JSON list of C-alpha atoms in Angstrom, two decimals:
[
{"chain": "A", "resi": 101, "resn": "GLY", "atom": "CA", "xyz": [8.06, 1.33, 15.65]},
{"chain": "A", "resi": 102, "resn": "ILE", "atom": "CA", "xyz": [6.45, 4.00, 14.51]},
{"chain": "A", "resi": 103, "resn": "GLN", "atom": "CA", "xyz": [2.40, 4.11, 15.11]},
{"chain": "A", "resi": 104, "resn": "VAL", "atom": "CA", "xyz": [0.19, 5.61, 12.73]},
{"chain": "A", "resi": 105, "resn": "GLU", "atom": "CA", "xyz": [-3.52, 6.09, 13.66]},
{"chain": "A", "resi": 106, "resn": "GLN", "atom": "CA", "xyz": [-6.19, 7.25, 11.72]},
{"chain": "A", "resi": 107, "resn": "SER", "atom": "CA", "xyz": [-9.40, 8.77, 12.67]},
{"chain": "A", "resi": 108, "resn": "PRO", "atom": "CA", "xyz": [-12.28, 8.40, 12.59]},
{"chain": "A", "resi": 109, "resn": "PRO", "atom": "CA", "xyz": [-12.39, 4.40, 11.86]},
{"chain": "A", "resi": 110, "resn": "ASP", "atom": "CA", "xyz": [-15.59, 4.77, 10.03]},
{"chain": "A", "resi": 111, "resn": "LEU", "atom": "CA", "xyz": [-17.52, 7.61, 8.10]},
{"chain": "A", "resi": 112, "resn": "ILE", "atom": "CA", "xyz": [-20.89, 7.73, 6.42]},
{"chain": "A", "resi": 113, "resn": "LEU", "atom": "CA", "xyz": [-21.63, 10.52, 4.33]},
{"chain": "A", "resi": 114, "resn": "GLN", "atom": "CA", "xyz": [-24.48, 11.58, 2.16]},
{"chain": "A", "resi": 115, "resn": "GLU", "atom": "CA", "xyz": [-23.38, 12.45, -1.49]},
{"chain": "A", "resi": 116, "resn": "GLY", "atom": "CA", "xyz": [-22.41, 16.02, -1.85]},
{"chain": "A", "resi": 117, "resn": "ALA", "atom": "CA", "xyz": [-21.01, 16.32, 1.90]},
{"chain": "A", "resi": 118, "resn": "ASN", "atom": "CA", "xyz": [-17.49, 17.28, 2.72]},
{"chain": "A", "resi": 119, "resn": "SER", "atom": "CA", "xyz": [-15.30, 15.59, 5.12]},
{"chain": "A", "resi": 120, "resn": "THR", "atom": "CA", "xyz": [-11.83, 15.31, 7.13]},
{"chain": "A", "resi": 121, "resn": "LEU", "atom": "CA", "xyz": [-10.14, 12.37, 7.68]},
{"chain": "A", "resi": 122, "resn": "ARG", "atom": "CA", "xyz": [-6.79, 12.40, 10.24]},
{"chain": "A", "resi": 123, "resn": "CYS", "atom": "CA", "xyz": [-3.74, 10.78, 10.18]},
{"chain": "A", "resi": 124, "resn": "ASN", "atom": "CA", "xyz": [-1.71, 11.15, 13.43]},
{"chain": "A", "resi": 125, "resn": "PHE", "atom": "CA", "xyz": [1.76, 9.78, 13.62]},
{"chain": "A", "resi": 126, "resn": "SER", "atom": "CA", "xyz": [4.27, 9.18, 16.64]},
{"chain": "A", "resi": 127, "resn": "ASP", "atom": "CA", "xyz": [7.57, 9.73, 15.02]},
{"chain": "A", "resi": 128, "resn": "SER", "atom": "CA", "xyz": [9.48, 12.20, 12.47]},
{"chain": "A", "resi": 129, "resn": "VAL", "atom": "CA", "xyz": [8.77, 10.92, 8.82]},
{"chain": "A", "resi": 130, "resn": "ASN", "atom": "CA", "xyz": [10.27, 11.43, 5.48]},
{"chain": "A", "resi": 131, "resn": "ASN", "atom": "CA", "xyz": [7.56, 9.97, 3.59]},
{"chain": "A", "resi": 132, "resn": "LEU", "atom": "CA", "xyz": [3.58, 10.23, 4.01]},
{"chain": "A", "resi": 133, "resn": "GLN", "atom": "CA", "xyz": [1.16, 9.29, 1.45]},
{"chain": "A", "resi": 134, "resn": "TRP", "atom": "CA", "xyz": [-2.59, 8.89, 1.10]},
{"chain": "A", "resi": 135, "resn": "PHE", "atom": "CA", "xyz": [-3.97, 5.87, -0.56]},
{"chain": "A", "resi": 136, "resn": "HIS", "atom": "CA", "xyz": [-7.93, 5.00, -1.63]},
{"chain": "A", "resi": 137, "resn": "GLN", "atom": "CA", "xyz": [-8.44, 1.37, -1.50]},
{"chain": "A", "resi": 138, "resn": "ASN", "atom": "CA", "xyz": [-11.55, 0.84, -3.82]},
{"chain": "A", "resi": 139, "resn": "PRO", "atom": "CA", "xyz": [-14.43, -1.71, -3.29]},
{"chain": "A", "resi": 140, "resn": "TRP", "atom": "CA", "xyz": [-12.47, -4.01, -5.90]},
{"chain": "A", "resi": 141, "resn": "GLY", "atom": "CA", "xyz": [-9.33, -3.93, -3.57]},
{"chain": "A", "resi": 142, "resn": "GLN", "atom": "CA", "xyz": [-7.16, -1.64, -5.48]},
{"chain": "A", "resi": 143, "resn": "LEU", "atom": "CA", "xyz": [-4.89, 0.81, -3.89]},
{"chain": "A", "resi": 144, "resn": "ILE", "atom": "CA", "xyz": [-4.85, 4.01, -5.65]},
{"chain": "A", "resi": 145, "resn": "ASN", "atom": "CA", "xyz": [-2.24, 6.74, -4.67]},
{"chain": "A", "resi": 146, "resn": "LEU", "atom": "CA", "xyz": [-3.92, 10.11, -3.66]},
{"chain": "A", "resi": 147, "resn": "PHE", "atom": "CA", "xyz": [-0.87, 12.18, -2.54]},
{"chain": "A", "resi": 148, "resn": "TYR", "atom": "CA", "xyz": [2.68, 11.99, -1.64]},
{"chain": "A", "resi": 149, "resn": "ILE", "atom": "CA", "xyz": [2.90, 14.65, 1.22]},
{"chain": "A", "resi": 150, "resn": "PRO", "atom": "CA", "xyz": [5.43, 14.63, 3.72]},
{"chain": "A", "resi": 151, "resn": "SER", "atom": "CA", "xyz": [4.74, 18.12, 4.47]},
{"chain": "A", "resi": 152, "resn": "GLY", "atom": "CA", "xyz": [2.71, 21.19, 3.26]},
{"chain": "A", "resi": 153, "resn": "THR", "atom": "CA", "xyz": [-0.59, 21.17, 1.09]},
{"chain": "A", "resi": 154, "resn": "LYS", "atom": "CA", "xyz": [-1.50, 19.65, -2.21]},
{"chain": "A", "resi": 155, "resn": "GLN", "atom": "CA", "xyz": [-4.98, 19.57, -4.14]},
{"chain": "A", "resi": 156, "resn": "ASN", "atom": "CA", "xyz": [-6.11, 17.23, -6.64]},
{"chain": "A", "resi": 157, "resn": "GLY", "atom": "CA", "xyz": [-9.79, 17.89, -7.94]},
{"chain": "A", "resi": 158, "resn": "ARG", "atom": "CA", "xyz": [-12.17, 17.32, -5.06]},
{"chain": "A", "resi": 159, "resn": "LEU", "atom": "CA", "xyz": [-9.42, 16.08, -2.56]},
{"chain": "A", "resi": 160, "resn": "SER", "atom": "CA", "xyz": [-6.74, 17.93, -0.76]},
{"chain": "A", "resi": 161, "resn": "ALA", "atom": "CA", "xyz": [-4.34, 17.05, 1.80]},
{"chain": "A", "resi": 162, "resn": "THR", "atom": "CA", "xyz": [-2.22, 19.00, 4.45]},
{"chain": "A", "resi": 163, "resn": "THR", "atom": "CA", "xyz": [0.44, 17.51, 6.59]},
{"chain": "A", "resi": 164, "resn": "VAL", "atom": "CA", "xyz": [2.12, 19.27, 9.54]},
{"chain": "A", "resi": 165, "resn": "ALA", "atom": "CA", "xyz": [5.29, 17.40, 10.13]},
{"chain": "A", "resi": 166, "resn": "THR", "atom": "CA", "xyz": [6.28, 19.52, 13.19]},
{"chain": "A", "resi": 167, "resn": "GLU", "atom": "CA", "xyz": [2.89, 18.38, 14.62]},
{"chain": "A", "resi": 168, "resn": "ARG", "atom": "CA", "xyz": [3.08, 14.83, 13.54]},
{"chain": "A", "resi": 169, "resn": "TYR", "atom": "CA", "xyz": [-0.24, 14.96, 11.69]},
{"chain": "A", "resi": 170, "resn": "SER", "atom": "CA", "xyz": [-1.92, 14.69, 8.32]},
{"chain": "A", "resi": 171, "resn": "LEU", "atom": "CA", "xyz": [-5.66, 15.80, 7.02]},
{"chain": "A", "resi": 172, "resn": "LEU", "atom": "CA", "xyz": [-7.37, 14.52, 3.96]},
{"chain": "A", "resi": 173, "resn": "TYR", "atom": "CA", "xyz": [-9.95, 16.52, 2.74]},
{"chain": "A", "resi": 174, "resn": "ILE", "atom": "CA", "xyz": [-12.86, 15.26, 0.64]},
{"chain": "A", "resi": 175, "resn": "SER", "atom": "CA", "xyz": [-15.26, 17.84, -0.64]},
{"chain": "A", "resi": 176, "resn": "SER", "atom": "CA", "xyz": [-18.74, 17.44, -2.37]},
{"chain": "A", "resi": 177, "resn": "SER", "atom": "CA", "xyz": [-18.36, 13.67, -1.93]},
{"chain": "A", "resi": 178, "resn": "GLN", "atom": "CA", "xyz": [-19.69, 11.22, -4.58]},
{"chain": "A", "resi": 179, "resn": "THR", "atom": "CA", "xyz": [-20.44, 7.46, -4.21]},
{"chain": "A", "resi": 180, "resn": "THR", "atom": "CA", "xyz": [-17.35, 6.60, -6.23]},
{"chain": "A", "resi": 181, "resn": "ASP", "atom": "CA", "xyz": [-15.42, 8.10, -3.12]},
{"chain": "A", "resi": 182, "resn": "SER", "atom": "CA", "xyz": [-16.51, 5.13, -1.22]},
{"chain": "A", "resi": 183, "resn": "GLY", "atom": "CA", "xyz": [-13.95, 2.72, -0.06]},
{"chain": "A", "resi": 184, "resn": "VAL", "atom": "CA", "xyz": [-11.04, 2.84, 2.68]},
{"chain": "A", "resi": 185, "resn": "TYR", "atom": "CA", "xyz": [-8.50, 5.48, 2.96]},
{"chain": "A", "resi": 186, "resn": "PHE", "atom": "CA", "xyz": [-4.94, 4.81, 4.18]},
{"chain": "A", "resi": 187, "resn": "CYS", "atom": "CA", "xyz": [-2.33, 6.83, 5.57]},
{"chain": "A", "resi": 188, "resn": "ALA", "atom": "CA", "xyz": [1.19, 5.44, 5.20]},
{"chain": "A", "resi": 189, "resn": "VAL", "atom": "CA", "xyz": [4.63, 6.78, 6.57]},
{"chain": "A", "resi": 190, "resn": "VAL", "atom": "CA", "xyz": [8.24, 6.20, 6.45]},
{"chain": "A", "resi": 191, "resn": "ARG", "atom": "CA", "xyz": [10.29, 6.96, 9.77]},
{"chain": "A", "resi": 192, "resn": "ALA", "atom": "CA", "xyz": [13.00, 9.42, 9.37]},
{"chain": "A", "resi": 193, "resn": "ALA", "atom": "CA", "xyz": [15.89, 6.94, 9.22]},
{"chain": "A", "resi": 194, "resn": "GLY", "atom": "CA", "xyz": [13.52, 4.03, 8.71]},
{"chain": "A", "resi": 195, "resn": "ASN", "atom": "CA", "xyz": [13.18, 1.91, 5.83]},
{"chain": "A", "resi": 196, "resn": "LYS", "atom": "CA", "xyz": [9.55, 0.78, 5.12]},
{"chain": "A", "resi": 197, "resn": "LEU", "atom": "CA", "xyz": [6.19, 2.05, 4.74]},
{"chain": "A", "resi": 198, "resn": "THR", "atom": "CA", "xyz": [4.13, 1.58, 7.87]},
{"chain": "A", "resi": 199, "resn": "PHE", "atom": "CA", "xyz": [0.31, 1.74, 7.24]},
{"chain": "A", "resi": 200, "resn": "GLY", "atom": "CA", "xyz": [-2.43, 3.41, 9.65]},
{"chain": "A", "resi": 201, "resn": "GLY", "atom": "CA", "xyz": [-5.52, 1.29, 10.32]},
{"chain": "A", "resi": 202, "resn": "GLY", "atom": "CA", "xyz": [-7.46, 3.12, 7.61]},
{"chain": "A", "resi": 203, "resn": "THR", "atom": "CA", "xyz": [-10.74, 5.24, 7.56]},
{"chain": "A", "resi": 204, "resn": "ARG", "atom": "CA", "xyz": [-13.78, 3.36, 5.67]},
{"chain": "A", "resi": 205, "resn": "VAL", "atom": "CA", "xyz": [-15.74, 5.83, 4.02]},
{"chain": "A", "resi": 206, "resn": "LEU", "atom": "CA", "xyz": [-19.28, 4.99, 2.63]},
{"chain": "A", "resi": 207, "resn": "VAL", "atom": "CA", "xyz": [-20.78, 7.83, 0.49]},
{"chain": "A", "resi": 208, "resn": "LYS", "atom": "CA", "xyz": [-24.69, 7.12, 0.01]},
{"chain": "A", "resi": 209, "resn": "PRO", "atom": "CA", "xyz": [-26.67, 8.46, -2.91]},
{"chain": "B", "resi": 22, "resn": "GLU", "atom": "CA", "xyz": [1.00, 3.46, -19.52]},
{"chain": "B", "resi": 23, "resn": "ALA", "atom": "CA", "xyz": [3.03, 3.68, -16.46]},
{"chain": "B", "resi": 24, "resn": "GLN", "atom": "CA", "xyz": [2.04, 0.68, -14.23]},
{"chain": "B", "resi": 25, "resn": "VAL", "atom": "CA", "xyz": [2.88, -2.20, -11.85]},
{"chain": "B", "resi": 26, "resn": "THR", "atom": "CA", "xyz": [1.21, -5.25, -12.89]},
{"chain": "B", "resi": 27, "resn": "GLN", "atom": "CA", "xyz": [0.92, -8.75, -10.88]},
{"chain": "B", "resi": 28, "resn": "ASN", "atom": "CA", "xyz": [-0.35, -11.91, -12.10]},
{"chain": "B", "resi": 29, "resn": "PRO", "atom": "CA", "xyz": [-2.44, -14.03, -11.36]},
{"chain": "B", "resi": 30, "resn": "ARG", "atom": "CA", "xyz": [-5.04, -11.62, -10.01]},
{"chain": "B", "resi": 31, "resn": "TYR", "atom": "CA", "xyz": [-6.88, -14.61, -8.26]},
{"chain": "B", "resi": 32, "resn": "LEU", "atom": "CA", "xyz": [-5.49, -17.83, -7.01]},
{"chain": "B", "resi": 33, "resn": "ILE", "atom": "CA", "xyz": [-7.15, -20.85, -5.22]},
{"chain": "B", "resi": 34, "resn": "THR", "atom": "CA", "xyz": [-4.44, -23.53, -4.40]},
{"chain": "B", "resi": 35, "resn": "VAL", "atom": "CA", "xyz": [-3.79, -26.49, -2.14]},
{"chain": "B", "resi": 36, "resn": "THR", "atom": "CA", "xyz": [-1.46, -26.54, 0.83]},
{"chain": "B", "resi": 37, "resn": "GLY", "atom": "CA", "xyz": [2.13, -27.45, -0.11]},
{"chain": "B", "resi": 38, "resn": "LYS", "atom": "CA", "xyz": [1.76, -26.59, -4.08]},
{"chain": "B", "resi": 39, "resn": "LYS", "atom": "CA", "xyz": [4.63, -24.28, -4.90]},
{"chain": "B", "resi": 40, "resn": "LEU", "atom": "CA", "xyz": [3.48, -21.08, -6.51]},
{"chain": "B", "resi": 41, "resn": "THR", "atom": "CA", "xyz": [4.97, -17.96, -7.96]},
{"chain": "B", "resi": 42, "resn": "VAL", "atom": "CA", "xyz": [3.32, -14.30, -8.12]},
{"chain": "B", "resi": 43, "resn": "THR", "atom": "CA", "xyz": [4.73, -12.09, -10.68]},
{"chain": "B", "resi": 44, "resn": "CYS", "atom": "CA", "xyz": [5.27, -8.36, -10.25]},
{"chain": "B", "resi": 45, "resn": "SER", "atom": "CA", "xyz": [6.57, -6.32, -13.12]},
{"chain": "B", "resi": 46, "resn": "GLN", "atom": "CA", "xyz": [6.79, -2.49, -13.56]},
{"chain": "B", "resi": 47, "resn": "ASN", "atom": "CA", "xyz": [7.66, -0.49, -16.79]},
{"chain": "B", "resi": 48, "resn": "MET", "atom": "CA", "xyz": [8.66, 2.80, -14.69]},
{"chain": "B", "resi": 49, "resn": "ASN", "atom": "CA", "xyz": [12.29, 1.87, -14.61]},
{"chain": "B", "resi": 50, "resn": "HIS", "atom": "CA", "xyz": [11.88, 2.11, -10.78]},
{"chain": "B", "resi": 51, "resn": "GLU", "atom": "CA", "xyz": [14.84, 1.06, -8.42]},
{"chain": "B", "resi": 52, "resn": "TYR", "atom": "CA", "xyz": [12.96, 0.06, -5.30]},
{"chain": "B", "resi": 53, "resn": "MET", "atom": "CA", "xyz": [10.34, -2.93, -5.31]},
{"chain": "B", "resi": 54, "resn": "SER", "atom": "CA", "xyz": [8.36, -4.55, -2.30]},
{"chain": "B", "resi": 55, "resn": "TRP", "atom": "CA", "xyz": [5.59, -7.01, -1.53]},
{"chain": "B", "resi": 56, "resn": "TYR", "atom": "CA", "xyz": [2.79, -6.38, 1.06]},
{"chain": "B", "resi": 57, "resn": "ARG", "atom": "CA", "xyz": [0.32, -8.71, 2.23]},
{"chain": "B", "resi": 58, "resn": "GLN", "atom": "CA", "xyz": [-3.00, -7.38, 3.59]},
{"chain": "B", "resi": 59, "resn": "ASP", "atom": "CA", "xyz": [-4.88, -9.27, 6.25]},
{"chain": "B", "resi": 60, "resn": "PRO", "atom": "CA", "xyz": [-8.27, -8.26, 8.29]},
{"chain": "B", "resi": 61, "resn": "GLY", "atom": "CA", "xyz": [-7.42, -6.64, 11.26]},
{"chain": "B", "resi": 62, "resn": "LEU", "atom": "CA", "xyz": [-3.78, -6.59, 10.75]},
{"chain": "B", "resi": 63, "resn": "GLY", "atom": "CA", "xyz": [-3.80, -4.16, 7.78]},
{"chain": "B", "resi": 64, "resn": "LEU", "atom": "CA", "xyz": [-0.88, -4.08, 5.29]},
{"chain": "B", "resi": 65, "resn": "ARG", "atom": "CA", "xyz": [2.34, -5.58, 6.37]},
{"chain": "B", "resi": 66, "resn": "GLN", "atom": "CA", "xyz": [5.98, -5.54, 4.18]},
{"chain": "B", "resi": 67, "resn": "ILE", "atom": "CA", "xyz": [7.03, -9.03, 3.43]},
{"chain": "B", "resi": 68, "resn": "TYR", "atom": "CA", "xyz": [10.15, -8.40, 1.47]},
{"chain": "B", "resi": 69, "resn": "TYR", "atom": "CA", "xyz": [11.80, -5.37, -0.59]},
{"chain": "B", "resi": 70, "resn": "SER", "atom": "CA", "xyz": [14.61, -4.60, -3.02]},
{"chain": "B", "resi": 71, "resn": "MET", "atom": "CA", "xyz": [16.69, -1.61, -3.09]},
{"chain": "B", "resi": 72, "resn": "ASN", "atom": "CA", "xyz": [17.97, -2.52, -6.77]},
{"chain": "B", "resi": 73, "resn": "VAL", "atom": "CA", "xyz": [18.84, -5.60, -8.78]},
{"chain": "B", "resi": 74, "resn": "GLU", "atom": "CA", "xyz": [20.28, -8.63, -6.74]},
{"chain": "B", "resi": 75, "resn": "VAL", "atom": "CA", "xyz": [19.48, -6.65, -3.29]},
{"chain": "B", "resi": 76, "resn": "THR", "atom": "CA", "xyz": [16.87, -7.97, -1.27]},
{"chain": "B", "resi": 77, "resn": "ASP", "atom": "CA", "xyz": [15.82, -7.69, 2.28]},
{"chain": "B", "resi": 78, "resn": "LYS", "atom": "CA", "xyz": [13.16, -8.94, 4.67]},
{"chain": "B", "resi": 79, "resn": "GLY", "atom": "CA", "xyz": [10.47, -6.96, 5.77]},
{"chain": "B", "resi": 80, "resn": "ASP", "atom": "CA", "xyz": [8.07, -7.46, 8.72]},
{"chain": "B", "resi": 81, "resn": "VAL", "atom": "CA", "xyz": [6.74, -11.04, 8.03]},
{"chain": "B", "resi": 82, "resn": "PRO", "atom": "CA", "xyz": [9.20, -12.72, 5.53]},
{"chain": "B", "resi": 83, "resn": "GLU", "atom": "CA", "xyz": [8.45, -16.31, 6.85]},
{"chain": "B", "resi": 84, "resn": "GLY", "atom": "CA", "xyz": [7.43, -18.77, 4.29]},
{"chain": "B", "resi": 85, "resn": "TYR", "atom": "CA", "xyz": [8.28, -16.37, 1.27]},
{"chain": "B", "resi": 86, "resn": "LYS", "atom": "CA", "xyz": [11.40, -16.18, -1.12]},
{"chain": "B", "resi": 87, "resn": "VAL", "atom": "CA", "xyz": [11.94, -13.32, -3.62]},
{"chain": "B", "resi": 88, "resn": "SER", "atom": "CA", "xyz": [14.50, -12.82, -6.05]},
{"chain": "B", "resi": 89, "resn": "ARG", "atom": "CA", "xyz": [15.51, -9.61, -7.84]},
{"chain": "B", "resi": 90, "resn": "LYS", "atom": "CA", "xyz": [17.17, -10.78, -11.12]},
{"chain": "B", "resi": 91, "resn": "GLU", "atom": "CA", "xyz": [15.87, -7.81, -13.59]},
{"chain": "B", "resi": 92, "resn": "LYS", "atom": "CA", "xyz": [15.09, -4.32, -12.51]},
{"chain": "B", "resi": 93, "resn": "ARG", "atom": "CA", "xyz": [11.67, -4.54, -13.70]},
{"chain": "B", "resi": 94, "resn": "ASN", "atom": "CA", "xyz": [10.59, -7.89, -12.11]},
{"chain": "B", "resi": 95, "resn": "PHE", "atom": "CA", "xyz": [10.23, -9.02, -8.58]},
{"chain": "B", "resi": 96, "resn": "PRO", "atom": "CA", "xyz": [8.29, -12.41, -8.20]},
{"chain": "B", "resi": 97, "resn": "LEU", "atom": "CA", "xyz": [7.25, -13.29, -4.90]},
{"chain": "B", "resi": 98, "resn": "ILE", "atom": "CA", "xyz": [7.50, -17.45, -4.32]},
{"chain": "B", "resi": 99, "resn": "LEU", "atom": "CA", "xyz": [5.79, -19.62, -1.91]},
{"chain": "B", "resi": 100, "resn": "GLU", "atom": "CA", "xyz": [7.55, -22.95, -1.75]},
{"chain": "B", "resi": 101, "resn": "SER", "atom": "CA", "xyz": [5.15, -24.67, 0.32]},
{"chain": "B", "resi": 102, "resn": "PRO", "atom": "CA", "xyz": [1.90, -22.52, 0.76]},
{"chain": "B", "resi": 103, "resn": "SER", "atom": "CA", "xyz": [-0.14, -22.80, 4.03]},
{"chain": "B", "resi": 104, "resn": "PRO", "atom": "CA", "xyz": [-3.58, -21.76, 4.77]},
{"chain": "B", "resi": 105, "resn": "ASN", "atom": "CA", "xyz": [-2.42, -18.85, 7.24]},
{"chain": "B", "resi": 106, "resn": "GLN", "atom": "CA", "xyz": [-0.66, -17.50, 3.75]},
{"chain": "B", "resi": 107, "resn": "THR", "atom": "CA", "xyz": [-4.37, -16.48, 2.55]},
{"chain": "B", "resi": 108, "resn": "SER", "atom": "CA", "xyz": [-4.16, -12.98, 1.77]},
{"chain": "B", "resi": 109, "resn": "LEU", "atom": "CA", "xyz": [-4.50, -10.34, -0.60]},
{"chain": "B", "resi": 110, "resn": "TYR", "atom": "CA", "xyz": [-0.97, -9.82, -1.92]},
{"chain": "B", "resi": 111, "resn": "PHE", "atom": "CA", "xyz": [0.31, -6.22, -3.47]},
{"chain": "B", "resi": 112, "resn": "CYS", "atom": "CA", "xyz": [3.32, -5.40, -5.26]},
{"chain": "B", "resi": 113, "resn": "ALA", "atom": "CA", "xyz": [4.76, -1.91, -5.04]},
{"chain": "B", "resi": 114, "resn": "SER", "atom": "CA", "xyz": [7.58, 0.23, -6.53]},
{"chain": "B", "resi": 115, "resn": "SER", "atom": "CA", "xyz": [9.47, 3.38, -6.44]},
{"chain": "B", "resi": 116, "resn": "LEU", "atom": "CA", "xyz": [11.69, 5.57, -8.23]},
{"chain": "B", "resi": 117, "resn": "ALA", "atom": "CA", "xyz": [14.17, 6.28, -5.49]},
{"chain": "B", "resi": 118, "resn": "GLY", "atom": "CA", "xyz": [13.57, 4.10, -2.57]},
{"chain": "B", "resi": 119, "resn": "TYR", "atom": "CA", "xyz": [11.28, 4.04, 0.48]},
{"chain": "B", "resi": 120, "resn": "THR", "atom": "CA", "xyz": [11.20, 7.79, 1.11]},
{"chain": "B", "resi": 121, "resn": "ASP", "atom": "CA", "xyz": [9.65, 8.10, -2.64]},
{"chain": "B", "resi": 122, "resn": "THR", "atom": "CA", "xyz": [6.14, 7.91, -4.08]},
{"chain": "B", "resi": 123, "resn": "GLN", "atom": "CA", "xyz": [5.03, 4.14, -3.87]},
{"chain": "B", "resi": 124, "resn": "TYR", "atom": "CA", "xyz": [2.99, 2.90, -6.62]},
{"chain": "B", "resi": 125, "resn": "PHE", "atom": "CA", "xyz": [0.82, -0.25, -5.89]},
{"chain": "B", "resi": 126, "resn": "GLY", "atom": "CA", "xyz": [-0.17, -3.17, -8.33]},
{"chain": "B", "resi": 127, "resn": "PRO", "atom": "CA", "xyz": [-3.68, -4.22, -8.58]},
{"chain": "B", "resi": 128, "resn": "GLY", "atom": "CA", "xyz": [-3.41, -7.05, -6.01]},
{"chain": "B", "resi": 129, "resn": "THR", "atom": "CA", "xyz": [-3.35, -10.50, -5.92]},
{"chain": "B", "resi": 130, "resn": "ARG", "atom": "CA", "xyz": [-5.99, -12.83, -4.02]},
{"chain": "B", "resi": 131, "resn": "LEU", "atom": "CA", "xyz": [-4.66, -15.94, -2.69]},
{"chain": "B", "resi": 132, "resn": "THR", "atom": "CA", "xyz": [-6.66, -18.75, -0.98]},
{"chain": "B", "resi": 133, "resn": "VAL", "atom": "CA", "xyz": [-4.61, -21.70, 0.02]},
{"chain": "B", "resi": 134, "resn": "LEU", "atom": "CA", "xyz": [-7.03, -24.59, 0.92]}
]
């Protein structure tokens, strides 16, 4: 099956800092999503981005499908950004969402 | 409000006592699925459904059953729960299938004693 690797596994930020999270995948994909799991366990859909660039407020994401990676940018981080960020993909000709291991982010005030 | 709902949100039960976790979506989505999340193992798909009366196994279907009698509902049934089914469960739905944006429910934290 497809391999999805996220880096770094852990990230500690001071409030106001910027950061970049990375997702590498081992095969062609036709779905890529970024999720934020908040401290209460809820999975919040951030981006549907199988290719290209999108922005939503302080968050933006870029997927370079030909090079098999995606980046999530957090700018001016806030304590509410804390949690685990997951990348999930569907392999081309596949039929299920495969999740990466996540990046655990802690934003300190 | 467009959403995926799950009930119950928290459940503590005992081994062998049948239980059902309900999942409902109000977005007229075709595709629904169930995942479990475990420390160190991440999120894994249990079952999915492409449409009414069409269901299929995911990666970890053993010990679970599902049904899709109506488009909006996709209950997860544990006929005889065991402690290794203690987990955080998520239901998800999408408009057009696994290649489309997946929307997740709030999660159900299940403990089997």
